[in-house]
Amino acid sequence: MPTPTETRKSSRKGPTRSEASKAAILDATRTEMAENGWRGFSVDAVAKRASASKQTIYKWWPSIGAMCVDACLALIPDSPDGGRDPQERITALIVPLEAAARTGAGHAVLRVALSAAADDKDAGELWRAWMNRDIRMPMRMLLAELAGKRVIRREFDLDEAIEEMLGPLWHRIMVMKAPVREGFCSAQAAGFLKVYAAS
Amino acid sequence: MPTPTETRKSSRKGPTRSEASKAAILDATRTEMAENGWRGFSVDAVAKRASASKQTIYKWWPSIGAMCVDACLALIPDSPDGGRDPQERITALIVPLEAAARTGAGHAVLRVALSAAADDKDAGELWRAWMNRDIRMPMRMLLAELAGKRVIRREFDLDEAIEEMLGPLWHRIMVMKAPVREGFCSAQAAGFLKVYAAS
Amino acid sequence: MPTPTETRKSSRKGPTRSEASKAAILDATRTEMAENGWRGFSVDAVAKRASASKQTIYKWWPSIGAMCVDACLALIPDSPDGGRDPQERITALIVPLEAAARTGAGHAVLRVALSAAADDKDAGELWRAWMNRDIRMPMRMLLAELAGKRVIRREFDLDEAIEEMLGPLWHRIMVMKAPVREGFCSAQAAGFLKVYAAS
Amino acid sequence: MPTPTETRKSSRKGPTRSEASKAAILDATRTEMAENGWRGFSVDAVAKRASASKQTIYKWWPSIGAMCVDACLALIPDSPDGGRDPQERITALIVPLEAAARTGAGHAVLRVALSAAADDKDAGELWRAWMNRDIRMPMRMLLAELAGKRVIRREFDLDEAIEEMLGPLWHRIMVMKAPVREGFCSAQAAGFLKVYAAS
DNA sequence: CATTAAACGAGACGGTACGTCTCGTCTTTGC
DNA sequence: GCAAAGACGAGACGTACCGTCTCGTTTAATG
């Protein structure tokens, strides 16, 4: 899962971006997110914890919300393969989110990142860009294929499908603050197939 | 939909001066929520806009998050009756949320209130208390009845059911920031009945 | 020597200015001036030392330079009477400055205040206003009287006279950073009478 | 008036100090001094304006104060001869300062340089070293000679004499920020001769 | 010549301070 | 007698500089 904010490559003069500093900042960001929430999140605290300068933070991220989303995305692992079974292939799409949400820190970090994405323009765009690339596009291909095989109905709305797959996760994380059980994704995929089943 | 934070009981007739102030504060709160988001929300701004003293605000609400949730809940109308059709009865449970989310201001206010509930202890408790009273309890009765009639299967998890009904709404409001179309609730209810259909 | 920045009198609502806070700030200001010079002077350090909020400082002084000049002027005692002898009356005008400059802290504080007055618009105006009220105006009366008695010549330039009386003090404080010996004012007055002697 | 900070001569390998860079830095320094004062003076701004690297600046000057004094001294022309008349010979000693102060930029640069000398150790030493070499030593010889001819009294304090000659200039530049009229030095010398006249 | 050491521009970085804004508490005044 | 107005300590905001530290390029003296 490559970090969305690219380390600008330079064949320019001068020193290049310090990767150590970047890693320390993202680490500290995650800790502060989990400890203080979105409104209590403070750039000063991140800078102090990461032994970084605020200037460095503001230099590389367009907003603190974007930094929070960035720090969160780094927690989400890559998708597994999925195999042949339709349900397993759908499950595989969202299992990385389940994995992240099932760790104690990840749960809180996801919650704060979602608030950040809702509040902050840059954070929202970053979040939706990731969603588009890692969830929406693969899902589009998968749904088209399943529709071709008449496993699901031909008429579907891609965004609504995603909404129904991921929405329950947000409810659990944001509203209930309850742990995400293993198999959450599997259940979502099963339900999905029922709702969208052909004819 | 009565405001959860009780206005201290006056057994004297007529609205007290305090009630006017309270209404002005909640109005100002909604405006500020819609304009500035959760992190940018400021008590000072609310006080100034409502011509109220900060002291008055801190006196009535345990935290600013609770005030935001309170201001949001006041936007949510009462449930309609629903009739006899199972889908309509389920729909009726969440239609007030749909109604609130379908206004421009309500969309933003719901988004901020959810962030507040995720961030702030008091706000979260207030939000979940409302959910329990206005969604979860009625839903529990409804589901029991439907299960009795074998419309849905007997084994279900109440909280997961709610999760699947409301989750898509959160996704739309928080993540996509997209408008909620009319009939959103109806579609959710239809999908729900398929997923939870008996045998 | 009343503080130039007035404590705004209010028949407004709300609390009045905290004199304790003001005194603590001016004290801390003098200490910081003596320790760090003009360029190294920091509002943060003053606030921390005085246990005051920066907001309070920025509220009551138009600029940090003005605050420095204010803190310095509070060190300068009132003029003694002077008596009848022309030299003594001239001496009496500048003896408060000598007194301030002869204390260790006062020497440094005067040095920083002069830099502040040279750098900062508000500080300069405050300084010159004090000079006008406490030095220039009394000096004008005194010189007119001495000219009337033909002790000094009739044609003189008031500002040049002040320049020659005070200039040496600035040289000693700013350039040489050397202590001001007792009797400095007396010597200046004696020299002054020679230069401006009638005929 | 040779620049005090020596361009270290090298029979070492590598390029020698770039005089173009040095001149650009001192030029930029004077502009920034005049525009921003001592507290607002910024090395970054000088570097940017001079298209120089900060490293280069820190390499050749011990402190930014020293750089400011250096930049200022470069504005002060050499002394004229002075002739035989005692007043003219004294005048000639300080006329370069008058000349510098009578230009618009020079006035401001002198003011900032004096603040720098008062604040910064290195700047103060540089300033006093220049004063010693270009004012104090020549003055010492001159006063000794005049005392020998009984033009002035035998007992005098060299530093107090300088204090009285230059002090008024500082008052005008630092306190009044008023222009220095032509003939200022001549007047000082005349006054000086009266004050120090023999018996 | 090629080598090599220094000078230099550009600029990243950890820090500190700037001047402003907000929080939550406390105090005074006026309706 | 309450509620407005607002002063206050505390601390975060996003920006600017400081002084140090690489980088890569350019410029001489040396081998």
Tab-separated table of C-alpha atoms in Angstrom, chain C residues 25 45 48 51 71 79 87 89 96 107 112 138 180:
chain	number	residue	atom	x	y	z
C	25	ILE	CA	4.156	41.205	32.916
C	45	ALA	CA	9.324	33.995	27.511
C	48	LYS	CA	5.796	32.108	30.696
C	51	SER	CA	2.408	33.194	34.176
C	71	ALA	CA	8.496	48.662	31.323
C	79	SER	CA	12.461	64.594	39.055
C	87	GLN	CA	23.141	74.160	36.837
C	89	ARG	CA	17.941	72.960	37.790
C	96	PRO	CA	16.108	60.493	36.953
C	107	HIS	CA	21.375	50.094	32.374
C	112	VAL	CA	16.981	47.616	25.041
C	138	PRO	CA	10.188	71.333	31.434
C	180	VAL	CA	27.282	55.739	34.338
